[in-house]
CSV table of C-alpha atoms and ligand atoms in Angstrom, one decimal:
chain,number,residue,atom,x,y,z
A,1262,UNK,CA,114.8,79.8,82.2
A,1263,UNK,CA,116.9,82.8,83.2
A,1264,UNK,CA,117.7,82.3,86.9
A,1265,UNK,CA,117.2,84.8,89.7
A,1266,UNK,CA,118.5,83.2,92.6
A,1267,UNK,CA,120.8,80.3,92.9
A,1268,UNK,CA,121.9,78.5,95.9
A,1269,UNK,CA,125.1,76.3,95.9
A,1270,UNK,CA,126.2,73.7,98.5
A,1271,UNK,CA,124.9,75.9,101.7
A,1272,UNK,CA,125.9,74.8,105.0
A,1273,UNK,CA,124.8,76.5,108.2
A,1274,UNK,CA,124.8,75.7,111.8
A,1275,UNK,CA,123.8,77.7,114.9
A,1276,UNK,CA,126.2,78.1,117.8
A,1277,UNK,CA,125.8,78.6,121.3
A,1278,UNK,CA,126.9,77.6,124.6
A,1279,UNK,CA,125.5,73.9,124.4
A,1280,UNK,CA,127.0,73.3,121.3
A,1281,UNK,CA,126.6,73.4,117.7
A,1282,UNK,CA,123.0,72.8,116.1
A,1283,UNK,CA,123.8,72.2,112.2
A,1284,UNK,CA,120.5,73.3,110.6
A,1285,UNK,CA,120.8,73.3,106.5
A,1286,UNK,CA,123.5,70.8,104.7
A,1287,UNK,CA,124.3,71.4,101.5
A,1288,UNK,CA,121.6,72.7,100.1
A,1289,UNK,CA,121.6,73.6,96.2
A,1290,UNK,CA,118.9,74.9,94.0
A,1291,UNK,CA,117.9,77.5,91.5
A,1292,UNK,CA,114.6,79.6,91.1
A,1293,UNK,CA,113.9,80.8,88.0
A,1294,UNK,CA,112.5,84.2,86.9
A,1295,UNK,CA,108.7,84.2,87.7
A,1296,UNK,CA,108.8,80.5,89.0
A,1297,UNK,CA,106.8,80.0,92.1
A,1298,UNK,CA,108.8,77.2,94.3
A,1299,UNK,CA,107.4,75.7,97.7
A,1300,UNK,CA,109.6,74.3,100.4
A,1301,UNK,CA,108.1,71.9,102.7
A,1302,UNK,CA,109.9,69.8,105.3
A,1303,UNK,CA,109.1,68.5,108.8
A,1304,UNK,CA,108.9,71.3,112.1
A,1305,UNK,CA,112.3,72.6,112.9
A,1306,UNK,CA,114.2,71.2,109.7
A,1307,UNK,CA,115.6,74.5,108.9
A,1308,UNK,CA,113.2,76.0,106.4
A,1309,UNK,CA,113.1,79.7,108.1
A,1310,UNK,CA,116.9,79.3,108.5
A,1311,UNK,CA,117.0,78.8,104.7
A,1312,UNK,CA,115.1,81.8,103.9
A,1313,UNK,CA,116.9,84.0,106.4
A,1314,UNK,CA,119.8,82.7,104.7
A,1315,UNK,CA,118.6,83.8,101.2
A,1316,UNK,CA,117.3,87.2,103.0
A,1317,UNK,CA,121.0,87.9,103.9
A,1318,UNK,CA,120.0,87.8,107.9
A,1319,UNK,CA,122.3,84.9,108.5
A,1320,UNK,CA,125.6,84.1,106.6
A,1321,UNK,CA,126.3,80.7,105.5
A,1322,UNK,CA,129.1,78.9,106.8
A,1323,UNK,CA,130.0,77.1,103.3
A,1324,UNK,CA,128.6,77.6,99.9
A,1325,UNK,CA,127.2,80.3,97.8
A,1326,UNK,CA,124.0,82.4,97.2
A,1327,UNK,CA,123.6,84.4,94.0
A,1328,UNK,CA,120.9,86.7,93.2
A,1329,UNK,CA,120.6,87.8,89.4
A,1330,UNK,CA,124.1,86.4,88.9
A,1331,UNK,CA,125.5,88.6,91.8
A,1332,UNK,CA,127.0,87.0,95.1
A,1333,UNK,CA,124.5,88.0,97.8
A,1334,UNK,CA,126.6,90.4,99.8
A,1335,UNK,CA,127.4,92.3,96.6
A,1336,UNK,CA,123.8,92.1,95.3
A,1337,UNK,CA,122.1,95.8,95.3
A,1338,UNK,CA,118.7,93.9,94.2
A,1339,UNK,CA,116.2,93.2,97.2
A,1340,UNK,CA,114.6,90.2,98.5
A,1341,UNK,CA,110.9,90.6,99.7
A,1342,UNK,CA,110.0,89.0,103.0
A,1343,UNK,CA,106.9,88.4,104.0
A,1344,UNK,CA,106.3,86.6,107.3
A,1345,UNK,CA,103.5,84.9,109.1
A,1346,UNK,CA,102.1,88.0,110.7
A,1347,UNK,CA,101.3,91.0,108.6
A,1348,UNK,CA,103.1,93.2,110.9
A,1349,UNK,CA,100.9,96.3,110.2
A,1350,UNK,CA,101.2,99.2,112.4
A,1351,UNK,CA,97.8,100.3,113.4
A,1352,UNK,CA,99.0,104.0,114.0
A,1353,UNK,CA,99.4,104.2,110.5
A,1354,UNK,CA,96.8,104.1,107.8
A,1355,UNK,CA,97.1,101.4,104.9
A,1356,UNK,CA,98.7,103.6,102.5
A,1357,UNK,CA,101.5,104.7,105.5
A,1358,UNK,CA,101.8,101.2,105.9
A,1359,UNK,CA,102.5,100.4,102.6
A,1360,UNK,CA,105.4,102.8,102.0
A,1361,UNK,CA,106.9,102.2,104.9
A,1362,UNK,CA,109.7,100.2,103.3
A,1363,UNK,CA,110.1,102.9,100.7
A,1364,UNK,CA,110.8,105.3,103.8
A,1365,UNK,CA,113.3,103.5,105.2
A,1366,UNK,CA,115.1,102.7,102.3
A,1367,UNK,CA,114.8,106.3,101.2
A,1368,UNK,CA,113.2,105.2,98.0
A,1369,UNK,CA,109.9,107.4,98.4
A,1370,UNK,CA,109.5,109.4,95.2
A,1371,UNK,CA,106.5,110.7,93.4
A,1372,UNK,CA,106.8,107.6,91.1
A,1373,UNK,CA,107.1,105.1,94.0
A,1374,UNK,CA,104.0,106.8,95.9
A,1375,UNK,CA,101.9,106.5,92.6
A,1376,UNK,CA,102.9,102.9,92.2
A,1377,UNK,CA,101.8,102.3,96.0
A,1378,UNK,CA,98.6,104.1,94.9
A,1379,UNK,CA,98.3,102.0,91.6
A,1380,UNK,CA,98.7,98.5,93.5
A,1381,UNK,CA,96.1,99.6,96.3
A,1382,UNK,CA,93.6,100.1,93.3
A,1383,UNK,CA,94.7,97.1,91.3
A,1384,UNK,CA,94.0,95.0,94.2
A,1385,UNK,CA,90.9,96.0,95.6
A,1386,UNK,CA,92.1,98.2,98.5
A,1387,UNK,CA,91.7,101.7,97.0
A,1388,UNK,CA,88.5,102.5,99.5
A,1389,UNK,CA,91.0,101.3,102.3
A,1390,UNK,CA,93.9,103.5,101.6
A,1391,UNK,CA,93.2,105.7,104.5
A,1392,UNK,CA,91.8,103.0,106.8
A,1393,UNK,CA,93.6,102.1,109.9
A,1394,UNK,CA,94.7,98.0,109.5
A,1395,UNK,CA,92.0,96.9,112.0
A,1396,UNK,CA,89.3,98.0,109.6
A,1397,UNK,CA,90.5,95.6,107.2
A,1398,UNK,CA,89.6,91.9,107.0
A,1399,UNK,CA,92.5,89.2,107.5
A,1400,UNK,CA,92.7,88.6,103.7
A,1401,UNK,CA,93.0,92.4,103.0
A,1402,UNK,CA,95.6,92.5,105.9
A,1403,UNK,CA,97.8,90.1,104.0
A,1404,UNK,CA,97.0,91.7,100.6
A,1405,UNK,CA,98.4,95.2,102.3
A,1406,UNK,CA,101.4,93.4,103.6
A,1407,UNK,CA,102.2,91.8,100.1
A,1408,UNK,CA,101.9,95.5,98.4
A,1409,UNK,CA,104.1,96.6,101.0
A,1410,UNK,CA,106.8,94.3,99.7
A,1411,UNK,CA,106.0,94.4,96.1
A,1412,UNK,CA,106.2,98.2,96.0
A,1413,UNK,CA,110.1,97.8,96.9
A,1414,UNK,CA,109.8,95.7,93.4
A,1415,UNK,CA,112.0,92.6,95.2
A,1416,UNK,CA,113.5,90.3,92.7
A,1417,UNK,CA,112.8,87.2,95.0
A,1418,UNK,CA,109.9,87.2,97.4
A,1419,UNK,CA,110.4,84.9,100.3
A,1420,UNK,CA,107.0,83.7,101.9
A,1421,UNK,CA,107.4,82.1,105.5
A,1422,UNK,CA,104.2,80.5,106.5
A,1423,UNK,CA,102.3,83.9,105.3
A,1424,UNK,CA,98.8,82.4,105.7
A,1425,UNK,CA,99.1,80.2,109.1
A,1426,UNK,CA,97.8,82.6,111.3
A,1427,UNK,CA,94.6,82.6,109.4
A,1428,UNK,CA,91.6,80.4,109.8
A,1429,UNK,CA,91.0,77.6,107.6
A,1430,UNK,CA,88.5,79.1,105.0
A,1431,UNK,CA,90.2,82.4,104.8
A,1432,UNK,CA,93.4,80.8,104.3
A,1433,UNK,CA,92.3,79.3,101.3
A,1434,UNK,CA,91.1,82.5,99.8
A,1435,UNK,CA,94.0,84.3,100.9
A,1436,UNK,CA,96.4,81.9,99.3
A,1437,UNK,CA,95.0,81.9,96.2
A,1438,UNK,CA,94.6,85.6,96.1
A,1439,UNK,CA,98.1,86.1,97.0
A,1440,UNK,CA,99.2,83.6,95.0
A,1441,UNK,CA,97.3,85.2,91.8
A,1442,UNK,CA,98.9,88.7,92.3
A,1443,UNK,CA,102.5,87.4,92.7
A,1444,UNK,CA,101.8,85.5,89.2
A,1445,UNK,CA,100.3,88.6,87.7
A,1446,UNK,CA,103.2,90.7,89.0
A,1447,UNK,CA,105.4,88.1,87.2
A,1448,UNK,CA,107.7,87.9,90.7
A,1449,UNK,CA,109.8,85.1,91.6
A,1450,UNK,CA,108.6,83.4,94.9
A,1451,UNK,CA,110.0,80.9,97.4
A,1452,UNK,CA,107.1,79.6,99.8
A,1453,UNK,CA,107.7,77.9,103.2
A,1454,UNK,CA,104.6,75.9,104.1
A,1455,UNK,CA,103.8,72.9,106.3
A,1456,UNK,CA,100.5,72.7,104.2
A,1457,UNK,CA,100.8,70.6,101.5
A,1458,UNK,CA,97.9,71.6,99.8
A,1459,UNK,CA,98.9,74.8,100.0
A,1460,UNK,CA,102.2,74.1,98.3
A,1461,UNK,CA,100.7,71.8,95.5
A,1462,UNK,CA,97.6,74.5,94.7
A,1463,UNK,CA,100.0,77.2,94.6
A,1464,UNK,CA,103.5,76.2,93.2
A,1465,UNK,CA,105.4,75.1,89.9
A,1466,UNK,CA,107.8,72.6,92.1
A,1467,UNK,CA,107.8,71.4,95.7
A,1468,UNK,CA,111.3,71.2,97.2
A,1469,UNK,CA,110.9,68.4,100.0
A,1470,UNK,CA,113.4,68.8,102.7
A,1471,UNK,CA,114.6,66.4,105.0
A,1472,UNK,CA,114.6,66.3,108.8
A,1473,UNK,CA,117.5,68.5,110.6
A,1474,UNK,CA,119.9,69.3,109.3
A,1475,UNK,CA,117.8,70.2,106.2
A,1476,UNK,CA,118.9,68.6,102.7
A,1477,UNK,CA,117.0,68.6,99.7
A,1478,UNK,CA,115.4,65.1,99.5
A,1479,UNK,CA,113.3,65.4,96.5
A,1480,UNK,CA,112.4,68.1,93.9
A,1481,UNK,CA,108.8,67.6,92.4
A,1482,UNK,CA,107.5,69.5,89.7
A,1483,UNK,CA,103.9,70.2,89.6
A,1484,UNK,CA,102.4,69.7,86.2
A,1485,UNK,CA,98.7,70.0,85.6
A,1486,UNK,CA,96.7,69.6,82.6
A,1487,UNK,CA,94.2,72.4,83.0
A,1488,UNK,CA,92.5,75.0,80.6
A,1489,UNK,CA,92.9,77.4,83.4
A,1490,UNK,CA,95.8,76.8,85.8
A,1491,UNK,CA,94.1,78.3,89.1
A,1492,UNK,CA,94.9,77.1,92.8
A,1493,UNK,CA,91.0,76.3,92.9
A,1494,UNK,CA,90.9,74.1,89.3
A,1495,UNK,CA,94.4,72.6,91.0
A,1496,UNK,CA,92.6,71.6,94.0
A,1497,UNK,CA,89.7,69.9,92.1
A,1498,UNK,CA,91.8,68.1,89.5
A,1499,UNK,CA,93.0,64.4,89.6
A,1500,UNK,CA,96.7,65.2,89.8
A,1501,UNK,CA,96.3,66.8,93.0
A,1502,UNK,CA,95.9,63.7,95.2
A,1503,UNK,CA,98.4,62.1,93.5
A,1504,UNK,CA,101.3,65.1,94.3
A,1505,UNK,CA,99.7,65.0,97.8
A,1506,UNK,CA,100.4,61.4,98.3
A,1507,UNK,CA,103.7,61.7,96.7
A,1508,UNK,CA,105.1,64.2,98.7
A,1509,UNK,CA,103.4,63.1,102.3
A,1510,UNK,CA,105.4,59.8,101.3
A,1511,UNK,CA,108.6,61.5,100.7
A,1512,UNK,CA,108.0,63.6,104.1
A,1513,UNK,CA,107.3,60.4,106.0
A,1514,UNK,CA,110.0,58.0,104.8
A,1515,UNK,CA,112.6,60.6,106.4
A,1516,UNK,CA,111.4,59.2,110.1
B,2466,ADP,P1,111.6,75.3,110.7
B,2466,ADP,O1,111.4,76.6,109.9
B,2466,ADP,O2,111.9,74.4,109.4
B,2466,ADP,O3,110.8,75.0,111.5
B,2466,ADP,P2,114.1,76.6,111.5
B,2466,ADP,O4,114.7,77.2,110.5
B,2466,ADP,O5,113.4,77.7,112.2
B,2466,ADP,O6,112.8,75.4,111.2
B,2466,ADP,O7,115.0,75.9,112.6
B,2466,ADP,C1,115.7,74.9,112.5
B,2466,ADP,C2,116.5,74.4,113.5
B,2466,ADP,O8,117.7,75.5,114.1
B,2466,ADP,C3,115.5,73.7,114.6
B,2466,ADP,O9,116.0,72.7,115.6
B,2466,ADP,C4,115.8,75.0,115.7
B,2466,ADP,O10,115.4,74.8,117.1
B,2466,ADP,C5,117.3,75.6,115.5
B,2466,ADP,N1,117.4,77.0,115.7
B,2466,ADP,C6,116.7,78.0,115.2
B,2466,ADP,N2,117.0,79.1,115.4
B,2466,ADP,C7,118.0,79.0,116.3
B,2466,ADP,C8,119.1,79.4,117.3
B,2466,ADP,N3,118.9,81.4,117.1
B,2466,ADP,N4,119.8,79.0,117.9
B,2466,ADP,C9,120.1,77.7,118.0
B,2466,ADP,N5,119.4,77.0,117.2
B,2466,ADP,C10,118.5,77.5,116.5
């Protein structure tokens, strides 16, 4: 499989007046083209730090990160970041929120505007294009936030607990919905979540991190024997419980 992202022996520690807080130790893994990988680990273990390193917001103390074979610093390819809160601006319409990243990155053109309209149409937001974010449901808001990221055509999508601000029922639907769109767009994605069911229903592989400083404790490929591999079908499949127990056990052997 073609590799989109490669991390090799990544180390990172925060430094402040009280001293050093090692957050990530010796992390190595790859993300293949079109692959969806979930990262789970105890709270405060270093998951968000890892995503910030991949996004280039933090610089590793040791190790290397490559995107499409290029070192992160030299890389011109972009990384999309989706956070817990959708950060849609109320004073802009949905369409104007979607094109915000294009504006900031000076990528607004007839072609990219058309792509924004097409994505809004394809993913059911056409009639809300000129609505304000407050007129959308929580799920629609997350879809708009995803489209804002997709329109920049990122090579890697980073999702940091993107559904955790939603209530349980909405979270299931939105998680499935966002997962389907990412697959349909053929994007490579890294999802950080504390929700094991979410990880198992959406990902190709789950990386289990140890407590801080995070190291990779286990990588578990998720293989389901299903005629149609959807998040809902996975939740009802017998393998689901097996994977849940396996990952749960991994997370708890660390304590
Ligand atoms: P997670 O996403 O797994 O909950 P984080 O990556 O946010 O964990 O944080 C990992 C550890 O690094 C935590 O113990 C946190 O307290 C510490 N940390 C995070 N940001 C900073 C910072 N800016 N300065 C010092 N320590 C930090």
